[in-house]
Short mmCIF file of C-alpha atoms in Angstrom, two decimals:
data_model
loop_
_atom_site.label_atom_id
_atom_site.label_comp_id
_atom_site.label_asym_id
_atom_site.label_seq_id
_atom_site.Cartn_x
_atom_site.Cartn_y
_atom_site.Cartn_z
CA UNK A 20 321.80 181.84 119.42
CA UNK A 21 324.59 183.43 121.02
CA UNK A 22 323.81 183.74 124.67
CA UNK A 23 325.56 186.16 126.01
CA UNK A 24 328.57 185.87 126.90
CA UNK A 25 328.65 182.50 125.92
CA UNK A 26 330.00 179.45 126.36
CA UNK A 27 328.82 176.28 123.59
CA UNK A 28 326.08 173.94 125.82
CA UNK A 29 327.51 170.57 126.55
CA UNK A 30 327.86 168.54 123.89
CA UNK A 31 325.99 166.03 125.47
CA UNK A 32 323.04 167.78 124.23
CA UNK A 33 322.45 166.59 121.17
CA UNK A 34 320.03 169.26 120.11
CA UNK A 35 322.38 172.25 121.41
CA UNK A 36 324.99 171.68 118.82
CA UNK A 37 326.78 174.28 120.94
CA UNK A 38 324.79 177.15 121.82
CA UNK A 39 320.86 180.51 120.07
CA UNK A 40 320.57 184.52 119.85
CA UNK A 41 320.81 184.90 117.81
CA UNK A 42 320.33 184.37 117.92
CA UNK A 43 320.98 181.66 120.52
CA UNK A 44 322.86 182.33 122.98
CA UNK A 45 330.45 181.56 124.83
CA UNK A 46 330.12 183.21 121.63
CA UNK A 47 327.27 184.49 120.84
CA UNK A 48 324.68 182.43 119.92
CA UNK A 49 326.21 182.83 116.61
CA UNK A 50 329.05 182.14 118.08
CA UNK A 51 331.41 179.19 117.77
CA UNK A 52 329.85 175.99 118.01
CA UNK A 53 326.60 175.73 116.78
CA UNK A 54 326.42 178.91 117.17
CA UNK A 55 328.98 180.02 115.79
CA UNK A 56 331.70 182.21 115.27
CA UNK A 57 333.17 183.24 118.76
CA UNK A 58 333.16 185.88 120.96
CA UNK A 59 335.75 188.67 120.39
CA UNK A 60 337.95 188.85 123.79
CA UNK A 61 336.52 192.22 124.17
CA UNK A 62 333.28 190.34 125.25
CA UNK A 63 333.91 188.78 128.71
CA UNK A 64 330.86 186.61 128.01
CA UNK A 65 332.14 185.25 125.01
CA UNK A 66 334.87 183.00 126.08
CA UNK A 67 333.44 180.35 124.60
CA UNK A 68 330.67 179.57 122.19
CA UNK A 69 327.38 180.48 122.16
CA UNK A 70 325.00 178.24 124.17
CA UNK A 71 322.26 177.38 121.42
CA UNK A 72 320.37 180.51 121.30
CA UNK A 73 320.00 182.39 118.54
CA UNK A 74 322.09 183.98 117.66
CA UNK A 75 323.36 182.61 120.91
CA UNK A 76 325.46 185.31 120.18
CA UNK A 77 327.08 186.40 123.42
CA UNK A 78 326.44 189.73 124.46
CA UNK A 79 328.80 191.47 123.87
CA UNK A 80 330.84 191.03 121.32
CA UNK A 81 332.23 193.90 119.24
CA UNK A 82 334.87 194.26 116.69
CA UNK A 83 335.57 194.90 112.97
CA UNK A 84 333.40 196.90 110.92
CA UNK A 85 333.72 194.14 108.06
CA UNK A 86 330.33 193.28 106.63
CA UNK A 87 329.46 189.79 107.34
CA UNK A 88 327.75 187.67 104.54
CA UNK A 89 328.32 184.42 104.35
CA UNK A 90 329.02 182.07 107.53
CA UNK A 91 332.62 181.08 107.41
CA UNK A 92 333.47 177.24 107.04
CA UNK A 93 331.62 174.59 105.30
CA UNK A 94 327.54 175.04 104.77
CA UNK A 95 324.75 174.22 106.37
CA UNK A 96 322.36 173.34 104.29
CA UNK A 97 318.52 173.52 104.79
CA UNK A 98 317.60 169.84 106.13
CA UNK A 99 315.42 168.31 103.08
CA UNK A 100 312.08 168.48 105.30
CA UNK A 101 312.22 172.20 104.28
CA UNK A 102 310.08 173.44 101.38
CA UNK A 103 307.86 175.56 100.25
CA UNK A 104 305.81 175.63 103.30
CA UNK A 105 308.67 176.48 104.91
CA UNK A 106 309.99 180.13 105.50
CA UNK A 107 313.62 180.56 105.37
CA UNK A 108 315.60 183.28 107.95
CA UNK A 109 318.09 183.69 110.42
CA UNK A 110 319.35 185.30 113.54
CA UNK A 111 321.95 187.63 114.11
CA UNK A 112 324.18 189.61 117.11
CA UNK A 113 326.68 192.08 117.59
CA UNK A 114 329.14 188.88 116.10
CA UNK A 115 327.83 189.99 112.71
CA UNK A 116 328.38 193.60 113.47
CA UNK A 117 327.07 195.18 109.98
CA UNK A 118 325.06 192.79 107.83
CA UNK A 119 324.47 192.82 104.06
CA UNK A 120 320.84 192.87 104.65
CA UNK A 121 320.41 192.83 100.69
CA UNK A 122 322.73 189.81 100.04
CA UNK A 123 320.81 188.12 102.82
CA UNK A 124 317.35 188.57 101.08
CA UNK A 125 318.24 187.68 97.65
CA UNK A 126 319.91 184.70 99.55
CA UNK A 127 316.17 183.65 100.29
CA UNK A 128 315.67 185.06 104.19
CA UNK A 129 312.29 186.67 104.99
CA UNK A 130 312.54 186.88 108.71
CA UNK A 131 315.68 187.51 110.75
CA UNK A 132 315.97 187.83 115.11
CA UNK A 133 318.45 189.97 116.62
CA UNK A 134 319.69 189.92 119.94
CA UNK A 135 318.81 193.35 121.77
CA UNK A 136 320.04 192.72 125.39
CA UNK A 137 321.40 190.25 128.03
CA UNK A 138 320.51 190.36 132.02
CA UNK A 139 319.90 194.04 132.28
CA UNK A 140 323.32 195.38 131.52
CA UNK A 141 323.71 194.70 127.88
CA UNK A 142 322.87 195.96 124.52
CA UNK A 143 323.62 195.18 121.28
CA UNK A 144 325.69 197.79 120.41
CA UNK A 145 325.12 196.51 116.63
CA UNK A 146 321.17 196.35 117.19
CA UNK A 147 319.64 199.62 116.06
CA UNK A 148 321.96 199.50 112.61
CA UNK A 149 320.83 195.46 112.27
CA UNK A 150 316.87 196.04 113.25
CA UNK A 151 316.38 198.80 110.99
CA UNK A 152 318.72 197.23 108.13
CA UNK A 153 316.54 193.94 108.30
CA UNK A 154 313.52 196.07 107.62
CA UNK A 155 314.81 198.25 104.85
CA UNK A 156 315.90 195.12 103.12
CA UNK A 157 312.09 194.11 103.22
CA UNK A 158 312.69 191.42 106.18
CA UNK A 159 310.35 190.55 108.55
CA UNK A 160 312.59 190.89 112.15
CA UNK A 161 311.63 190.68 116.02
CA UNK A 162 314.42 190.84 119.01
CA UNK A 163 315.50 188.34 121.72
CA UNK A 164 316.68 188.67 124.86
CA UNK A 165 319.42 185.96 126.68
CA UNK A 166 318.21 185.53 130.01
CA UNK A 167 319.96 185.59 132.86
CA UNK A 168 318.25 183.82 135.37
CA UNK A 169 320.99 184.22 138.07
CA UNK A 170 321.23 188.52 137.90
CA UNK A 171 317.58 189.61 138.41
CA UNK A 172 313.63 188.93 138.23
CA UNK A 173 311.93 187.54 134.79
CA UNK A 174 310.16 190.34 135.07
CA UNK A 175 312.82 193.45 135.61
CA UNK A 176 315.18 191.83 132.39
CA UNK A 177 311.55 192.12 130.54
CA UNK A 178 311.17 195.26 130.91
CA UNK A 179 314.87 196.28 130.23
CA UNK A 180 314.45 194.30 126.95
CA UNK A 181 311.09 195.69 125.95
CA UNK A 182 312.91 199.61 126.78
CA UNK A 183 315.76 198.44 124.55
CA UNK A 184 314.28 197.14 121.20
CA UNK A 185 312.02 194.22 122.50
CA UNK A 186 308.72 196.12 121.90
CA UNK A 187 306.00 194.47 119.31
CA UNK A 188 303.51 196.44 117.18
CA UNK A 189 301.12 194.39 114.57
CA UNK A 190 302.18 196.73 111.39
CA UNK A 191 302.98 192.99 109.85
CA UNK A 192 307.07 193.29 110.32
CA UNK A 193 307.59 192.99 113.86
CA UNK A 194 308.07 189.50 115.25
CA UNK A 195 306.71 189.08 118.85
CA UNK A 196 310.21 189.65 121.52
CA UNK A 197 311.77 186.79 122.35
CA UNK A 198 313.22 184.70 124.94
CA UNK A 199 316.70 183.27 124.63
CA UNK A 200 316.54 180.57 127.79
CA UNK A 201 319.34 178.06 127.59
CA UNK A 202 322.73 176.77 129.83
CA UNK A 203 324.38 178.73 131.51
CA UNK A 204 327.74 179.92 129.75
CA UNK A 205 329.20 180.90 132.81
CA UNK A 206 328.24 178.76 135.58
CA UNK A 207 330.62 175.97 134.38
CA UNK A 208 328.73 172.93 135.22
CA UNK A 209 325.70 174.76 136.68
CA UNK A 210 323.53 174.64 133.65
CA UNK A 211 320.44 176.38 135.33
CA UNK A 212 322.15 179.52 137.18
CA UNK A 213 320.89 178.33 140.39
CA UNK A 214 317.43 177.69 140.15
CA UNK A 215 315.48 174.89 140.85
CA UNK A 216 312.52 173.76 138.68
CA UNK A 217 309.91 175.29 140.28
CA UNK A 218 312.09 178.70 140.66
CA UNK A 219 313.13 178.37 136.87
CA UNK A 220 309.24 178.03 135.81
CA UNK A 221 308.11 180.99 138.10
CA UNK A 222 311.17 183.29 136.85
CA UNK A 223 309.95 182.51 132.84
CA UNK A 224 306.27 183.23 133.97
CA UNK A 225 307.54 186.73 135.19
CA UNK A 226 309.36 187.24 132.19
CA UNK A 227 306.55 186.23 130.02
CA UNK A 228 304.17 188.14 131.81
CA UNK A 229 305.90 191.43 131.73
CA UNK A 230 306.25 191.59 128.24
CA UNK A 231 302.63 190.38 127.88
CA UNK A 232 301.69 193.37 129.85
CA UNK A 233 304.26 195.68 127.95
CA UNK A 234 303.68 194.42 124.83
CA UNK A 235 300.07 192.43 124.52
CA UNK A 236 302.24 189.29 122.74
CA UNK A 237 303.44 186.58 124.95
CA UNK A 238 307.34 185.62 124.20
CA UNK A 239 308.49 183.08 121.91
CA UNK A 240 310.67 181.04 123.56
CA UNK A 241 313.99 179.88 121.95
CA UNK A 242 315.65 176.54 124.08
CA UNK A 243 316.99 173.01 123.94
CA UNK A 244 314.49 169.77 124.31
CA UNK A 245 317.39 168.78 126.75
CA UNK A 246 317.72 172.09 128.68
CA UNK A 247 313.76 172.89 129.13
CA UNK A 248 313.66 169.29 130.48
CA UNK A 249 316.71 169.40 133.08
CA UNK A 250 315.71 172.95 134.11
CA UNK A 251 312.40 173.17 134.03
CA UNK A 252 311.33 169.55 134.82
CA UNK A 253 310.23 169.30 131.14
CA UNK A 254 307.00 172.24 132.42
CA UNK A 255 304.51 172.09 130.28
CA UNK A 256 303.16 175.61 131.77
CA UNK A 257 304.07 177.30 128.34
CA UNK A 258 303.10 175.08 125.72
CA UNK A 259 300.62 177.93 124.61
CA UNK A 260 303.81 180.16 123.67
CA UNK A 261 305.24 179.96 120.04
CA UNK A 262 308.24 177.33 120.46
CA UNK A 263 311.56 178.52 118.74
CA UNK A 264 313.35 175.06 118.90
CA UNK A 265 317.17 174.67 118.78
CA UNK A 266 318.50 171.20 117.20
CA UNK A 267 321.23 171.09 115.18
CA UNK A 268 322.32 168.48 112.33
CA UNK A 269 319.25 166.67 112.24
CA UNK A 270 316.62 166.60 109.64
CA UNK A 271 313.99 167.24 111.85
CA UNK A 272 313.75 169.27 115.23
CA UNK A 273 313.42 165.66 117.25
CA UNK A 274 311.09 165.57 119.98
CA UNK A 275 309.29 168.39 121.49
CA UNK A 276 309.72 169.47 125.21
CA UNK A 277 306.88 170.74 127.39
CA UNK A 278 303.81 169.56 125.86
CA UNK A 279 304.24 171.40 122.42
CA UNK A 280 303.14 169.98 119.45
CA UNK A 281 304.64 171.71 116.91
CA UNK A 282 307.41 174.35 116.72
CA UNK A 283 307.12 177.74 115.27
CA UNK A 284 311.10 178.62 114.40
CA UNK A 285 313.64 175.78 114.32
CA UNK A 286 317.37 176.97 114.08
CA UNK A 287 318.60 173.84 112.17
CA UNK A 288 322.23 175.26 112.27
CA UNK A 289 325.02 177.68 112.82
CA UNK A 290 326.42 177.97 109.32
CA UNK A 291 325.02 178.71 106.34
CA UNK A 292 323.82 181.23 103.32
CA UNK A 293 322.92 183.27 105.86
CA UNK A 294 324.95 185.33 108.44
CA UNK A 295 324.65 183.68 111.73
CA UNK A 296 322.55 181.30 112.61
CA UNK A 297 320.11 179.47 110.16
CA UNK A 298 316.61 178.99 110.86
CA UNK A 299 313.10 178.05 109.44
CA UNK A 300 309.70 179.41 110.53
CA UNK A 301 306.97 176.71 110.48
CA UNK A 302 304.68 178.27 107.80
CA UNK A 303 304.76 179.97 104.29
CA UNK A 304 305.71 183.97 103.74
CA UNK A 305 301.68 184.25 104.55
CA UNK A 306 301.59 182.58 107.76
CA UNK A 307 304.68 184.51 109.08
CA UNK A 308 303.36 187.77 108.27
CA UNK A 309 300.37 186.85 109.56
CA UNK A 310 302.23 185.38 112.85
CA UNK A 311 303.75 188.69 112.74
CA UNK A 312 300.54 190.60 113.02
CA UNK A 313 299.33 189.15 116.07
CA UNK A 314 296.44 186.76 114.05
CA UNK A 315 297.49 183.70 113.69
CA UNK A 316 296.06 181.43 116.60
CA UNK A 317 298.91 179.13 116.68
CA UNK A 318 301.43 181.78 117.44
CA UNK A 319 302.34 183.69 120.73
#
């Protein structure tokens, strides 16, 4: 995913090919590394890669009007653990600016996540054209938010993000909002903005429970095995919350943080058929509409 303003995670994480975003999210999440395609310089986040998120798609990136299709540079393919159980999607920020939503569905997606906002001074400036696109083109979509941690409460970015496109109904194509949490692409080598385990925890229990209260859906939460376990002290307080894991190159999304036992969205890559990130809901078309509406137990 493209976090925000972005900067790639460390590459010592071997499941944060660069970060969401989305996706994940100093490019956004999309952005360079895994995530892809860099921040334009008019996005003082996006110096550098995405972190993993997403679309890790930094905030704020702007630029051309070109229609993005097909991820630059060689493919990603789907790891061979996908099939037919599998649902194929991706996520997207303002890196892709205006998507082929068309292309992208005949290209096999049937779910995409765009990144809405950042802290509580960002917005997509792409996300109204993308959210509405995705659903036109017969695409299940939900939003994400990249949190920053460091700015303000879990709680006050919530609400920003629920006031800005991270709102849920159960009409079947809204995917629960979700939360982009990942390093830091700005703190240099402070990978958890500041906060200590215990204040890390208690700021994604704020967040969660605001949109709970906003919305009725708890957050999925996008993030590195490696991140939740340095900045969180590996918490297993949210292990009831749909997992979107980030682990790039691998043909499986490795070991779980938290206590989850399964994942609910793995981004497997940056590049791909699909603009921005490339991801895979755990499920058939059936379960993710049904994940969608609110009734699947396994989901947030």
């Amino acid at each position: 995913m493209s976090g925000p303003r972005a900067a790639a995670p460390p590459a010592a994480d071997p499941q944060a090919a660069a970060p969401l975003a989305a996706g994940l999210p100093a490019a956004d999440p999309q952005a360079a590394a895994p995530q892809a395609a860099g921040l334009p310089a008019a996005d003082p986040q996006a110096a550098a890669p995405p972190a993993a998120g997403p679309q890790a798609t930094g905030p704020r990136a702007a630029g051309s009007g070109a229609v993005a299709t097909r991820a630059r540079g060689p493919l990603v393919r789907a790891p061979r653990t996908a099939s037919a159980r599998l649902s194929h999607g991706h996520d997207v920020s303002s890196h892709q600016k205006h998507v082929d939503w068309q292309e992208a569905r005949a290209e096999g997606a049937r779910f995409v996540y765009v990144k809405a906002t950042e802290s509580t001074d960002y917005r997509n400036p792409y996300f109204s054209r993308q959210y509405g696109g995705a659903r036109e083109a017969g695409l299940i979509r939900g939003a994400y938010h990249f949190a920053r941690p460091d700015e303000s409460s879990g709680a006050r970015q919530a609400a920003y993000f629920v006031r800005h496109g991270g709102d849920w109904r159960a009409d079947g194509w809204t995917l629960p909002p979700a939360l982009d949490i990942e390093y830091n692409p700005y703190g240099g080598s402070d990978k958890c903005y500041g906060l200590s385990d215990r204040r890390m925890v208690r700021w994604i229990r704020s967040f969660s429970d605001e949109i709970r209260r906003e919305t009725g859906r708890r957050p999925v939460i996008y993030t590195t095995t490696q991140w939740w376990r340095l900045c969180t002290g590996n918490s297993r307080a949210f292990s009831s919350h749909a997992l979107w894991i980030a682990r790039h190159g691998g043909e499986g999304p490795g070991k779980l943080p938290g206590g989850w036992r399964r994942w609910t969205f793995w981004q497997y890559g940056v590049k791909g058929g699909l603009p921005g990130d490339q991801n895979l809901f755990h499920g058939p078309a059936s379960r993710l509409r049904s994940f969608a509406r609110g009734r699947d137990p396994r989901g947030a």
